[in-house]
Amino acid sequence: METISSNACFGGTQHVIKHASSSCACDMTFALFLPPEAKDGPVPVLWFLSGLTCTHENAMVKAGAQAWAAEQGIALVFPDTSPRGEGVANDEAYDLGQGAGFYVNATLDPWKPHFQMWTYIADELPALLAENFPLDMERQSITGHSMGGHGALTLAMSFPDRFTSVSAFAPITHPIASDWGRKQLTAYLGADESTWVAHDATLLMQEKGFDGPVLIDQGTDDQFLDLLQPEALSAAMAKRRQNGMFRMQPGYDHSYFFIATFMEDHVTFHADALWSA
């Protein structure tokens, strides 16, 4: 691992770290915020998965999460959204390729050699964090924005024994039925839609649900509402009688202004679940 930067932040430390990833076959970068309590021993972990075009840096800089995480004594992990670098496949469109990994393991070329984001987030990065930092990996929660909200929800429902709680800001909720999903899942996984089901939060909610609490925030003025399809996940949660809150926030759009406004709510929501686990 190579430490790119370490900065004092709300009594703790904000790190940016680069490492050679075996699953993505390239260098990957992630950000890690450790609260003051990490100096005395392992602390719970909240993952934040970012959206299309983003890197580890967007949420680290814009979300304002460190202040609330320091107050609650929990760590924050901000992974990148895809593999990057020379030799890594890309596309001219912003919603495919670098910056648009969709948190899946690609099975088709040219994506397959590097785009193994599911394995990276589910296996490789947690193992690296557990080995090198004072983190309590028995206490993990996960959140994300847009494409990252999709990833957070699908990972949480796929690993129910790992994550204590899950939340999302304006998540892509039903990619099988959306242009933000069908295009990417076809490119990465192929035309057989049965392979897509594990990456559709609405279908997973219908099939499995989540044992812990769920919090979803969606802005009513989000310019991507038709692509996000919040009504699909909301209906699935209601039908399943899922323990959760689905909040439509009047006047808010898809930006980080929206995320920053409700970040305290989400960090507190997860901290309550983590510390009571």
XYZ file of C-alpha atoms in Angstrom:
277
model
C 0.000 0.000 0.000
C 1.029 3.584 -0.642
C -0.330 6.414 1.494
C -1.153 9.268 -0.854
C -2.153 11.648 1.938
C -3.056 11.767 5.617
C -4.761 14.811 7.106
C -5.959 15.638 10.592
C -9.744 15.844 10.446
C -12.216 16.398 13.313
C -9.769 14.917 15.811
C -9.184 11.861 13.635
C -7.345 11.243 10.377
C -8.438 11.248 6.741
C -6.255 8.902 4.686
C -6.090 8.366 0.930
C -4.404 5.083 0.027
C -3.400 3.358 -3.197
C -2.758 -0.358 -3.477
C -2.290 -3.061 -6.075
C -5.606 -4.874 -6.464
C -5.522 -8.574 -7.330
C -9.235 -8.700 -8.231
C -9.174 -5.643 -10.519
C -5.633 -6.292 -11.802
C -4.621 -2.646 -11.456
C -3.888 -0.043 -8.813
C -6.956 1.033 -6.841
C -7.404 4.039 -4.561
C -9.654 4.382 -1.536
C -10.156 6.902 1.251
C -10.431 5.968 4.926
C -11.476 8.241 7.772
C -10.509 7.075 11.251
C -12.193 8.855 14.186
C -10.254 9.772 17.364
C -11.391 6.553 19.072
C -9.392 4.486 16.562
C -6.234 5.447 18.480
C -7.490 3.291 21.365
C -8.806 0.270 19.462
C -11.019 -1.013 16.654
C -14.039 1.079 15.638
C -17.171 0.234 13.603
C -17.153 0.813 9.850
C -19.537 2.655 7.524
C -18.988 2.158 3.788
C -19.968 4.868 1.293
C -20.248 3.749 -2.330
C -20.235 6.589 -4.847
C -22.132 7.091 -8.086
C -21.442 7.431 -11.797
C -18.341 9.442 -12.792
C -17.194 9.681 -9.156
C -13.990 8.548 -7.464
C -13.140 8.044 -3.788
C -12.771 11.817 -3.572
C -16.323 13.047 -4.234
C -17.964 11.910 -1.020
C -14.776 12.374 0.982
C -14.719 16.080 0.097
C -18.372 17.004 -0.485
C -20.567 14.900 1.801
C -19.487 16.327 5.153
C -19.595 12.856 6.654
C -16.403 13.065 8.729
C -17.843 15.507 11.271
C -20.740 13.204 12.074
C -18.597 10.051 11.970
C -16.152 11.606 14.446
C -19.045 12.524 16.725
C -20.325 8.928 16.592
C -16.907 7.242 16.787
C -17.139 5.295 13.529
C -14.814 4.917 10.541
C -15.714 5.783 6.946
C -14.533 3.918 3.852
C -14.843 5.614 0.449
C -13.838 3.167 -2.333
C -13.419 4.141 -5.975
C -16.218 3.335 -8.412
C -14.212 1.302 -10.938
C -10.748 0.164 -11.988
C -8.665 2.794 -13.746
C -5.417 3.287 -15.583
C -3.595 2.444 -18.765
C -4.843 -0.782 -20.274
C -8.184 -0.671 -18.425
C -11.133 -0.749 -20.822
C -13.237 2.395 -21.112
C -16.106 3.857 -23.133
C -16.861 7.325 -24.470
C -20.162 7.352 -22.557
C -19.996 8.543 -18.952
C -22.229 5.686 -17.760
C -20.085 2.773 -18.914
C -16.474 1.871 -18.238
C -14.155 3.808 -15.957
C -16.199 5.580 -13.300
C -19.150 3.269 -13.936
C -18.297 -0.148 -12.538
C -21.840 -0.741 -11.220
C -20.404 -2.943 -8.447
C -20.607 -6.157 -10.495
C -18.100 -8.755 -11.679
C -17.943 -8.432 -15.451
C -17.999 -11.714 -17.358
C -17.567 -10.321 -20.885
C -14.624 -8.743 -22.676
C -13.274 -6.102 -22.786
C -14.478 -5.560 -19.205
C -13.750 -8.937 -17.616
C -9.981 -8.557 -16.982
C -10.397 -5.538 -14.667
C -14.048 -4.859 -13.837
C -14.419 -7.146 -10.821
C -15.900 -4.561 -8.497
C -18.162 -6.970 -6.605
C -15.198 -9.075 -5.520
C -13.163 -5.964 -4.786
C -15.797 -4.436 -2.490
C -17.108 -7.664 -0.983
C -13.831 -9.514 -0.421
C -10.525 -7.861 -1.271
C -10.885 -4.410 0.260
C -12.506 -5.628 3.517
C -9.656 -8.108 3.996
C -7.047 -5.418 3.373
C -8.752 -3.050 5.822
C -9.063 -5.710 8.513
C -5.384 -6.577 8.246
C -3.995 -3.044 8.310
C -6.282 -0.737 10.296
C -8.015 -0.635 13.718
C -11.461 -1.514 12.408
C -14.134 -3.676 14.012
C -15.192 -5.709 10.981
C -17.880 -7.422 13.063
C -19.703 -4.067 12.993
C -20.220 -2.885 9.419
C -22.931 -0.823 7.739
C -23.186 0.473 4.191
C -24.616 3.424 2.279
C -24.202 4.988 -1.150
C -25.453 7.431 -3.732
C -27.125 6.682 -7.081
C -25.092 3.849 -8.658
C -23.496 3.500 -5.228
C -26.921 3.268 -3.620
C -27.626 0.389 -5.990
C -24.373 -1.237 -4.885
C -25.022 -0.661 -1.189
C -28.491 -2.193 -1.325
C -27.479 -5.221 -3.390
C -24.432 -5.943 -1.228
C -26.405 -5.559 1.997
C -29.118 -7.958 0.891
C -26.534 -10.406 -0.453
C -24.501 -10.395 2.787
C -27.140 -10.014 5.516
C -24.830 -11.351 8.231
C -22.185 -8.736 7.421
C -24.057 -5.443 7.402
C -25.993 -4.206 10.414
C -27.893 -1.511 8.482
C -28.150 -0.116 4.964
C -29.123 3.261 3.545
C -29.016 5.023 0.203
C -29.280 8.471 -1.347
C -31.265 8.464 -4.618
C -30.345 4.872 -5.480
C -30.779 3.177 -8.837
C -33.460 0.842 -7.537
C -34.563 -1.311 -10.489
C -31.759 -1.517 -13.086
C -33.355 -4.404 -14.966
C -36.130 -1.986 -15.973
C -33.998 1.144 -16.473
C -31.592 2.536 -19.052
C -29.285 3.005 -16.047
C -28.919 -0.729 -15.743
C -29.948 -2.544 -18.889
C -27.135 -0.995 -20.904
C -24.473 -1.679 -18.297
C -25.640 -5.127 -17.192
C -25.792 -6.233 -20.836
C -22.262 -4.955 -21.444
C -20.773 -6.446 -18.278
C -22.823 -9.632 -17.820
C -24.407 -10.405 -21.185
C -27.956 -10.626 -22.476
C -29.130 -13.387 -20.117
C -31.240 -11.377 -17.677
C -31.226 -14.189 -15.118
C -27.635 -13.160 -14.341
C -28.806 -9.636 -13.550
C -31.203 -10.489 -10.729
C -28.522 -10.462 -8.018
C -27.856 -6.820 -8.904
C -31.399 -5.447 -8.780
C -32.387 -4.006 -5.394
C -36.117 -4.153 -6.095
C -35.996 -7.841 -7.022
C -33.767 -8.626 -4.043
C -36.157 -6.780 -1.753
C -39.025 -8.857 -3.122
C -37.056 -12.090 -2.726
C -34.993 -11.570 0.425
C -35.504 -8.229 2.104
C -33.018 -7.154 4.756
C -32.923 -8.251 8.386
C -31.800 -4.866 9.687
C -33.108 -1.306 9.289
C -33.199 0.460 5.911
C -33.189 4.217 5.185
C -33.737 5.662 1.697
C -33.727 9.378 0.866
C -34.856 10.561 -2.571
C -35.269 14.144 -3.781
C -38.530 15.032 -5.492
C -36.705 17.343 -7.933
C -34.096 14.749 -8.896
C -33.416 15.160 -12.614
C -32.941 11.384 -12.953
C -36.135 10.165 -11.286
C -37.297 8.187 -14.318
C -34.007 6.287 -14.383
C -33.866 5.720 -10.616
C -37.458 4.421 -10.315
C -37.824 4.960 -6.554
C -41.450 3.841 -6.677
C -40.347 0.288 -7.549
C -38.250 -0.156 -4.411
C -40.766 1.676 -2.242
C -43.532 -0.683 -3.380
C -41.322 -3.732 -2.769
C -40.494 -2.522 0.737
C -44.132 -1.873 1.527
C -45.262 -5.253 0.193
C -42.610 -7.043 2.203
C -43.301 -4.889 5.279
C -39.607 -4.173 5.441
C -38.251 -2.490 8.556
C -37.316 0.795 6.943
C -38.009 4.385 5.954
C -38.391 5.656 2.407
C -38.391 9.455 2.429
C -39.222 11.703 -0.515
C -37.474 15.010 0.208
C -39.312 17.998 -1.390
C -37.221 20.244 -3.639
C -33.969 18.249 -3.539
C -32.117 17.089 -6.649
C -29.400 14.503 -7.344
C -26.435 16.607 -6.221
C -24.082 16.467 -3.261
C -25.990 19.399 -1.772
C -28.785 16.867 -1.257
C -26.393 14.301 0.205
C -24.728 16.786 2.562
C -28.131 17.960 3.814
C -29.143 14.504 5.033
C -25.735 12.988 5.773
C -26.065 13.555 9.524
C -29.301 11.584 9.501
C -27.651 8.664 7.726
C -24.510 8.564 9.871
C -26.611 8.728 13.046
C -28.940 6.042 11.692
C -26.006 3.696 11.081
C -24.207 4.563 14.316
C -27.314 3.682 16.326
C -27.465 0.297 14.609
C -23.716 -0.346 14.841
C -23.334 0.479 18.505
C -26.412 -1.526 19.490
C -25.387 -4.617 17.499
